[in-house]
PDB file of C-alpha atoms and ligand atoms in Angstrom:
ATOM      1  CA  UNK A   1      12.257 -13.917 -19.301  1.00 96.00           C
ATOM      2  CA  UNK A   2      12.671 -10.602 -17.599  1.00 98.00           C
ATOM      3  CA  UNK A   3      14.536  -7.923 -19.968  1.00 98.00           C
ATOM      4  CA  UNK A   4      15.840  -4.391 -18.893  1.00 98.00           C
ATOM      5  CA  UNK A   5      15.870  -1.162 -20.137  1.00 98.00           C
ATOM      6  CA  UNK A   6      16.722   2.590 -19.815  1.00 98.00           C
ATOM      7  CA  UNK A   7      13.571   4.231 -21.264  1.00 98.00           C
ATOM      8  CA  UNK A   8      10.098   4.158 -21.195  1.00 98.00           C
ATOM      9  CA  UNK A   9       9.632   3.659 -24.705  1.00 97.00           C
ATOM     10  CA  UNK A  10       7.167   1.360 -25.942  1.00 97.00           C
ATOM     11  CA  UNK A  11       5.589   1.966 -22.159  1.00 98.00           C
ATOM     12  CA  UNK A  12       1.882   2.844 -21.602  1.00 98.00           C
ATOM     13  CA  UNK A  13       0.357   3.577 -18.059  1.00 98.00           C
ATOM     14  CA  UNK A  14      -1.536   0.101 -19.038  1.00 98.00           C
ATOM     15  CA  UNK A  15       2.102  -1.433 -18.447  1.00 98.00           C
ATOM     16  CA  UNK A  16       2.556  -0.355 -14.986  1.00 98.00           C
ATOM     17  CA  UNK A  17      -0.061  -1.542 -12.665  1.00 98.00           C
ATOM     18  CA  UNK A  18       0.499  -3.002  -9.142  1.00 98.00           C
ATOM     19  CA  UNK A  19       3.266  -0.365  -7.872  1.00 98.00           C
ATOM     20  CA  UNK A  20       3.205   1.728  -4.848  1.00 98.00           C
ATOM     21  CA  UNK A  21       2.040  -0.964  -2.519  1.00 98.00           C
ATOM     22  CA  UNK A  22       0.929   0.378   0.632  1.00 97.00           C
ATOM     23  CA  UNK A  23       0.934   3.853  -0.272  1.00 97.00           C
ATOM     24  CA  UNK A  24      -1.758   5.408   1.513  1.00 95.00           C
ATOM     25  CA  UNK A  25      -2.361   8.088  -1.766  1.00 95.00           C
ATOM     26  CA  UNK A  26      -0.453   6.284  -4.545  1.00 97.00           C
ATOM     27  CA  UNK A  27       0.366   8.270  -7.589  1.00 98.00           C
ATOM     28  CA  UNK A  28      -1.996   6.539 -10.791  1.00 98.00           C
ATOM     29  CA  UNK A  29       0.008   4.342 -13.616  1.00 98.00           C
ATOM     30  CA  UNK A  30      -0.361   8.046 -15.899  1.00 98.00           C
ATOM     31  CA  UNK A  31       1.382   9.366 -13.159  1.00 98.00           C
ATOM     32  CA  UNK A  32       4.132   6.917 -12.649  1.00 98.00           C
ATOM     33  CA  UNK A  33       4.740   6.832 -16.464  1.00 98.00           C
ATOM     34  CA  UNK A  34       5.383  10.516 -16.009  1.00 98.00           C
ATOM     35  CA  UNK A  35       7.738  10.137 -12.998  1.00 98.00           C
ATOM     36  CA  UNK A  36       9.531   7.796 -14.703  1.00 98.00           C
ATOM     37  CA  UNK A  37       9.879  10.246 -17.989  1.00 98.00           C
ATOM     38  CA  UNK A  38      11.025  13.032 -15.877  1.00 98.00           C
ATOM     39  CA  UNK A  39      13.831  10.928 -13.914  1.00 98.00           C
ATOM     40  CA  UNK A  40      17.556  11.360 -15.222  1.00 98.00           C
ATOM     41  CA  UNK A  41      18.083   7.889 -15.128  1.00 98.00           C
ATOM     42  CA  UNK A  42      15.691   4.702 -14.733  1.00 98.00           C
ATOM     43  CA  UNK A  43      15.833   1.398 -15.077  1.00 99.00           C
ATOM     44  CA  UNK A  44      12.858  -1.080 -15.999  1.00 99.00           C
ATOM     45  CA  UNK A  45      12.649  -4.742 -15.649  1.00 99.00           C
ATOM     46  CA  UNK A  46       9.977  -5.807 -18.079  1.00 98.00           C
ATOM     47  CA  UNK A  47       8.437  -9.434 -18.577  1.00 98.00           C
ATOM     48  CA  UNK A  48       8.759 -10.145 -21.878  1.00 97.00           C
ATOM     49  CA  UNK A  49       5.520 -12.646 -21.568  1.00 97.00           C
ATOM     50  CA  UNK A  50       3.261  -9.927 -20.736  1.00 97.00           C
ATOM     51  CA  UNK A  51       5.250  -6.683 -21.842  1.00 97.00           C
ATOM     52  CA  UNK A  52       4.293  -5.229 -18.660  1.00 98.00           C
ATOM     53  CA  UNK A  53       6.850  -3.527 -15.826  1.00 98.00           C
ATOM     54  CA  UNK A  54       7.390  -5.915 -13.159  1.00 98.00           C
ATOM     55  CA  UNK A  55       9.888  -3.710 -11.847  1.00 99.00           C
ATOM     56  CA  UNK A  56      11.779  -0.219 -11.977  1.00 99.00           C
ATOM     57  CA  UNK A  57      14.557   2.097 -10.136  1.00 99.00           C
ATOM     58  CA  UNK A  58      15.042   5.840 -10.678  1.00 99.00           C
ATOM     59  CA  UNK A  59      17.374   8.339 -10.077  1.00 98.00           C
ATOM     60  CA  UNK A  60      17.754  12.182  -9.810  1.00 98.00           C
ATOM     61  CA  UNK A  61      21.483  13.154 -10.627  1.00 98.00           C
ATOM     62  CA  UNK A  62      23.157  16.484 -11.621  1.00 98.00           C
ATOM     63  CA  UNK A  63      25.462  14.243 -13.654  1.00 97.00           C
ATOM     64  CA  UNK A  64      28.647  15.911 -12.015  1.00 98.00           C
ATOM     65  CA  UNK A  65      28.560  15.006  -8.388  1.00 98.00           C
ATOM     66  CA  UNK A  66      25.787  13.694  -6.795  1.00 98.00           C
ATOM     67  CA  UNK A  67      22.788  11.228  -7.351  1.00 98.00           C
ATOM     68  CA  UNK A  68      19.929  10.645  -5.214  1.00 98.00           C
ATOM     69  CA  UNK A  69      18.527   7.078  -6.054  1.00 98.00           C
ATOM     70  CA  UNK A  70      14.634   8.071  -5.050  1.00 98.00           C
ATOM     71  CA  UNK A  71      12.559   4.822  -5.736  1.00 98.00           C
ATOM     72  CA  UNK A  72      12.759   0.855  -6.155  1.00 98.00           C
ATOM     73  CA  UNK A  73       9.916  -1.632  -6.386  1.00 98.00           C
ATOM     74  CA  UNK A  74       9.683  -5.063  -7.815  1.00 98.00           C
ATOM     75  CA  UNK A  75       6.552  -6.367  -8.003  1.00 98.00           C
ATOM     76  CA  UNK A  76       5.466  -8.737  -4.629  1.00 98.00           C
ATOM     77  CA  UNK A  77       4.587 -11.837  -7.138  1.00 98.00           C
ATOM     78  CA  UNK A  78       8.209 -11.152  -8.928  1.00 98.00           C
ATOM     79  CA  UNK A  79      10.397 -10.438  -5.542  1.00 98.00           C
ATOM     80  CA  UNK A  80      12.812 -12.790  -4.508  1.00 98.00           C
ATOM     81  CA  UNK A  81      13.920 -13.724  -7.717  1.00 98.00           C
ATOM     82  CA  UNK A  82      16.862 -11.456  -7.823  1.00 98.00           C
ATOM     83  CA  UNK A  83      15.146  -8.657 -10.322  1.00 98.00           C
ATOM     84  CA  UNK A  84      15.279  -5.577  -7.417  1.00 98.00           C
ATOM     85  CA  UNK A  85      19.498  -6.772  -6.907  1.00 98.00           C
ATOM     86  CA  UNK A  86      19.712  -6.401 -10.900  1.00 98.00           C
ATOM     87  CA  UNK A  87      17.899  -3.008 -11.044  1.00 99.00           C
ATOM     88  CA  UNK A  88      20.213  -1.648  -8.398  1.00 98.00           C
ATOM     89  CA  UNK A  89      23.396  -2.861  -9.976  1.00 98.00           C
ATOM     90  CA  UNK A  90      22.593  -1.282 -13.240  1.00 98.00           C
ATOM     91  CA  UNK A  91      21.262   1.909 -11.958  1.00 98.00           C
ATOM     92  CA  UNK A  92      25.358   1.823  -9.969  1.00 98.00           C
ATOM     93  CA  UNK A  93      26.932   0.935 -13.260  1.00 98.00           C
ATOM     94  CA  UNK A  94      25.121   4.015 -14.626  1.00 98.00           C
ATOM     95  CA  UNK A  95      26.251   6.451 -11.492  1.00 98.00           C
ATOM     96  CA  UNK A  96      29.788   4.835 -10.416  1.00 97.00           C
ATOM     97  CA  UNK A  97      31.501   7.954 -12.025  1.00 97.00           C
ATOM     98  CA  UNK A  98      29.855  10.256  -9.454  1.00 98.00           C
ATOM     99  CA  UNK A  99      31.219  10.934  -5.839  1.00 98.00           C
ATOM    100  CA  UNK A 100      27.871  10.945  -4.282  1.00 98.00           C
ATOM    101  CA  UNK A 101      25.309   8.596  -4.697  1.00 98.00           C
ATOM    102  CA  UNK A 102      22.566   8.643  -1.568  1.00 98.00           C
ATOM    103  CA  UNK A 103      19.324   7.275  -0.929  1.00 98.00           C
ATOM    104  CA  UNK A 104      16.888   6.856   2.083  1.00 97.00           C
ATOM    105  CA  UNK A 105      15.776   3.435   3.550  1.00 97.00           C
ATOM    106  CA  UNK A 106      14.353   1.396   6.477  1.00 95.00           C
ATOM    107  CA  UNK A 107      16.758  -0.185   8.787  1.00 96.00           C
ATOM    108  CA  UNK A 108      16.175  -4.145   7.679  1.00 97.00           C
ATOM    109  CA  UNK A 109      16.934  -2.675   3.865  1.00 97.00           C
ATOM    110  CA  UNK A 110      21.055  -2.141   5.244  1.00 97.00           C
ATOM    111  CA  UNK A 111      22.226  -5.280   4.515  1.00 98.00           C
ATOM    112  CA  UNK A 112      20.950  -4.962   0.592  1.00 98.00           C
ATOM    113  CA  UNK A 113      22.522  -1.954   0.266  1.00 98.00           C
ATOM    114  CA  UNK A 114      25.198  -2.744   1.783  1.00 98.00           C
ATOM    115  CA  UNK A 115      26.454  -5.488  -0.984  1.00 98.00           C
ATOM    116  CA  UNK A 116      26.589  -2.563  -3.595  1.00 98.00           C
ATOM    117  CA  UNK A 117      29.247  -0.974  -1.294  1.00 97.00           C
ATOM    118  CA  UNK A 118      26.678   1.579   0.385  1.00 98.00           C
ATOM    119  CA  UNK A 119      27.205   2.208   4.061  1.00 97.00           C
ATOM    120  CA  UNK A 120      24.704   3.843   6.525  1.00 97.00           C
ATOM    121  CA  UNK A 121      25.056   7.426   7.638  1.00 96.00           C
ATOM    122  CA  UNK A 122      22.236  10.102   8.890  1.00 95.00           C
ATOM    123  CA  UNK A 123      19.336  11.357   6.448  1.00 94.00           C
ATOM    124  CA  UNK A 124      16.915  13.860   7.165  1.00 95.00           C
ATOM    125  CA  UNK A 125      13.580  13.646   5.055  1.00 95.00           C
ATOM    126  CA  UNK A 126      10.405  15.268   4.839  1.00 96.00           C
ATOM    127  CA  UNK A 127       6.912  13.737   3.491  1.00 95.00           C
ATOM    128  CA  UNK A 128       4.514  15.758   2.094  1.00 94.00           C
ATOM    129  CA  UNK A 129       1.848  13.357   2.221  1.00 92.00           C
ATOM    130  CA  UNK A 130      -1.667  15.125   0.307  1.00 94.00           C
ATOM    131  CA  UNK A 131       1.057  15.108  -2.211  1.00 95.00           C
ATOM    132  CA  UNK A 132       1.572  11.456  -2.721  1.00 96.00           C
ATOM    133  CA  UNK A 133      -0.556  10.935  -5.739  1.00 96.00           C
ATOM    134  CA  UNK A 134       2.090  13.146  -7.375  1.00 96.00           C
ATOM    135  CA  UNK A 135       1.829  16.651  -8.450  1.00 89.00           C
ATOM    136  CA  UNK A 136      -0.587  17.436 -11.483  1.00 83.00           C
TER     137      UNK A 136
HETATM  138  C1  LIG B   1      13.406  -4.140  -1.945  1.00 66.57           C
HETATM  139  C2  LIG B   1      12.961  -4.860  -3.211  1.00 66.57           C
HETATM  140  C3  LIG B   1      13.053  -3.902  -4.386  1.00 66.57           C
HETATM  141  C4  LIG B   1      13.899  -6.054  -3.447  1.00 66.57           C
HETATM  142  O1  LIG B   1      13.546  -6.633  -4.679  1.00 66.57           O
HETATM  143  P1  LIG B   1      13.754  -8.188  -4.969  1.00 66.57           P
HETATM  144  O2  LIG B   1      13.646  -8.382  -6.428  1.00 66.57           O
HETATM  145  O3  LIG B   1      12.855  -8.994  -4.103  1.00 66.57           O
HETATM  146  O4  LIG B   1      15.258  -8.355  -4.477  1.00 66.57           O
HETATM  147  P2  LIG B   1      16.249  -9.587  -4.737  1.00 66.57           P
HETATM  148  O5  LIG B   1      15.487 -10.787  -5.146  1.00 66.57           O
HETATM  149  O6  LIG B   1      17.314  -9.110  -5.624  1.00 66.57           O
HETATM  150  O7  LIG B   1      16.778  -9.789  -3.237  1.00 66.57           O
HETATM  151  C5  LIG B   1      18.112 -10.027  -2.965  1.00 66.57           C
HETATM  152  C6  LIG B   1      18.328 -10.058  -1.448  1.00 66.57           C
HETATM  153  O8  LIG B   1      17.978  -8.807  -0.849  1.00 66.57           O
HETATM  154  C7  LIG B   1      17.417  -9.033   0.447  1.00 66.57           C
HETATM  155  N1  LIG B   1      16.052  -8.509   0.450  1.00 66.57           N
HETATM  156  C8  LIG B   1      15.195  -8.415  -0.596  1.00 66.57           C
HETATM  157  N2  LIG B   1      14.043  -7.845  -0.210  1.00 66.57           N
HETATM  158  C9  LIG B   1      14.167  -7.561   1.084  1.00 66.57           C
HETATM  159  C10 LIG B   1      13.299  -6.964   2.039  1.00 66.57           C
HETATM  160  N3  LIG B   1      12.064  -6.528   1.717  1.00 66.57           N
HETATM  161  N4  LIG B   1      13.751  -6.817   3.318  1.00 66.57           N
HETATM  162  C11 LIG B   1      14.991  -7.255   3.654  1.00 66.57           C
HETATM  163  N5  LIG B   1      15.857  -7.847   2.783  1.00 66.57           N
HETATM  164  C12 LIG B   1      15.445  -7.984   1.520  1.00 66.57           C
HETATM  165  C13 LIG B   1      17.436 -10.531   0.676  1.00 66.57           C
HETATM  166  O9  LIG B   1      18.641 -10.839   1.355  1.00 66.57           O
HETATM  167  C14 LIG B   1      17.475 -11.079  -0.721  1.00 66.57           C
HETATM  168  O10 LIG B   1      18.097 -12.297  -0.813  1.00 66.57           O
HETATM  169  P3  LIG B   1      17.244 -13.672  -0.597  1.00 66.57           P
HETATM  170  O11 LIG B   1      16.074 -13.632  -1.536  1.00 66.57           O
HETATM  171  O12 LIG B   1      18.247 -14.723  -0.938  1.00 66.57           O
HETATM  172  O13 LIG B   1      16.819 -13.682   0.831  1.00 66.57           O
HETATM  173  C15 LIG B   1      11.515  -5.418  -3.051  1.00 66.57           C
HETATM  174  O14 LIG B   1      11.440  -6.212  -1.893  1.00 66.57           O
HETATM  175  C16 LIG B   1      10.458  -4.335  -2.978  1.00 66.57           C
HETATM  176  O15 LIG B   1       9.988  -3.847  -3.985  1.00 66.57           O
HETATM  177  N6  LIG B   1      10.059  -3.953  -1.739  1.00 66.57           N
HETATM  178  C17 LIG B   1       9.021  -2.936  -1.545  1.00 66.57           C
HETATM  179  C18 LIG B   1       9.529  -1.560  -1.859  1.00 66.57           C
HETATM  180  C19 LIG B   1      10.787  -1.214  -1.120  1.00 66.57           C
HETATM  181  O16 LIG B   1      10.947  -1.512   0.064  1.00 66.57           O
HETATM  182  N7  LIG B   1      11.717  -0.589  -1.843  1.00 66.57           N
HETATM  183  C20 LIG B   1      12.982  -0.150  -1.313  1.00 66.57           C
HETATM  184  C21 LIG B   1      12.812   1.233  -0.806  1.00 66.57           C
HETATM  185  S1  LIG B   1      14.369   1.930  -0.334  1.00 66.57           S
END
């Protein structure tokens, strides 16, 4: 059974292996436990079997206006299964009293998005990418 949950308590680094997949630099589990600590709002899917993170969605929000939903994975052995469209629909029950909620994707993501009520418009990004393990 998958579960899901708001914090990363109970979490160690040992939890979340596999993530970042082709990421050039990714950032280490110790790192992505701290990512995760420092979000305002995260969701994990966890498989109660193993205890381990099979998937996760964070958010940065200034809890008045605006969210910026930065990352979503799900595991490649746990995708398709409906876990990444469950991740996503709590993280928008968690945000749906804000006015803005963005994020930045690839083109064949649109129609995924698009069943939470997103619509495309312009974003403008910038990749820092010797900083993709994560600052220290
Ligand atoms: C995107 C991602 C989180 C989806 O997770 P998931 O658990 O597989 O998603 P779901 O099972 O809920 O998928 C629901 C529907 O979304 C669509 N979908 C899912 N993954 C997709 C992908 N990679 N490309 C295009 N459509 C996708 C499909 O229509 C799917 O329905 P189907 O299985 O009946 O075809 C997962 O593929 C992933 O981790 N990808 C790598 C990281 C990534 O791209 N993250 C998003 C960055 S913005």
């Amino acid at each position: 059974m998958i579960r899901y949950t708001r914090t990363t308590e109970g979490i160690t680094a040992g939890n979340l292996r596999g993530f970042f997949v082709g990421w050039l630099n990714p950032p280490s589990p110790e790192t992505h436990l701290r990512l995760l600590a420092e979000s305002d709002e995260i969701v994990l899917a966890i498989d109660d079997q193993t205890g381990n993170v099979v998937g996760f969605i964070t958010a940065l929000t200034d809890r008045v206006l605006s969210a910026y939903i930065s990352l979503l994975e799900v595991l490649p052995s746990y995708q398709r299964r409906g876990i990444g469209t469950q991740l996503m629909r709590l993280m928008m029950e968690r945000l749906e009293r804000l006015y803005m909620v963005d994020l930045c994707t690839e083109e064949e993501m649109r129609p995924f998005y698009e069943r939470f009520g997103m619509e495309a418009m312009v974003g403008m990004a910038i990749r820092n990418h010797v900083r993709q393990p994560g600052m220290s």
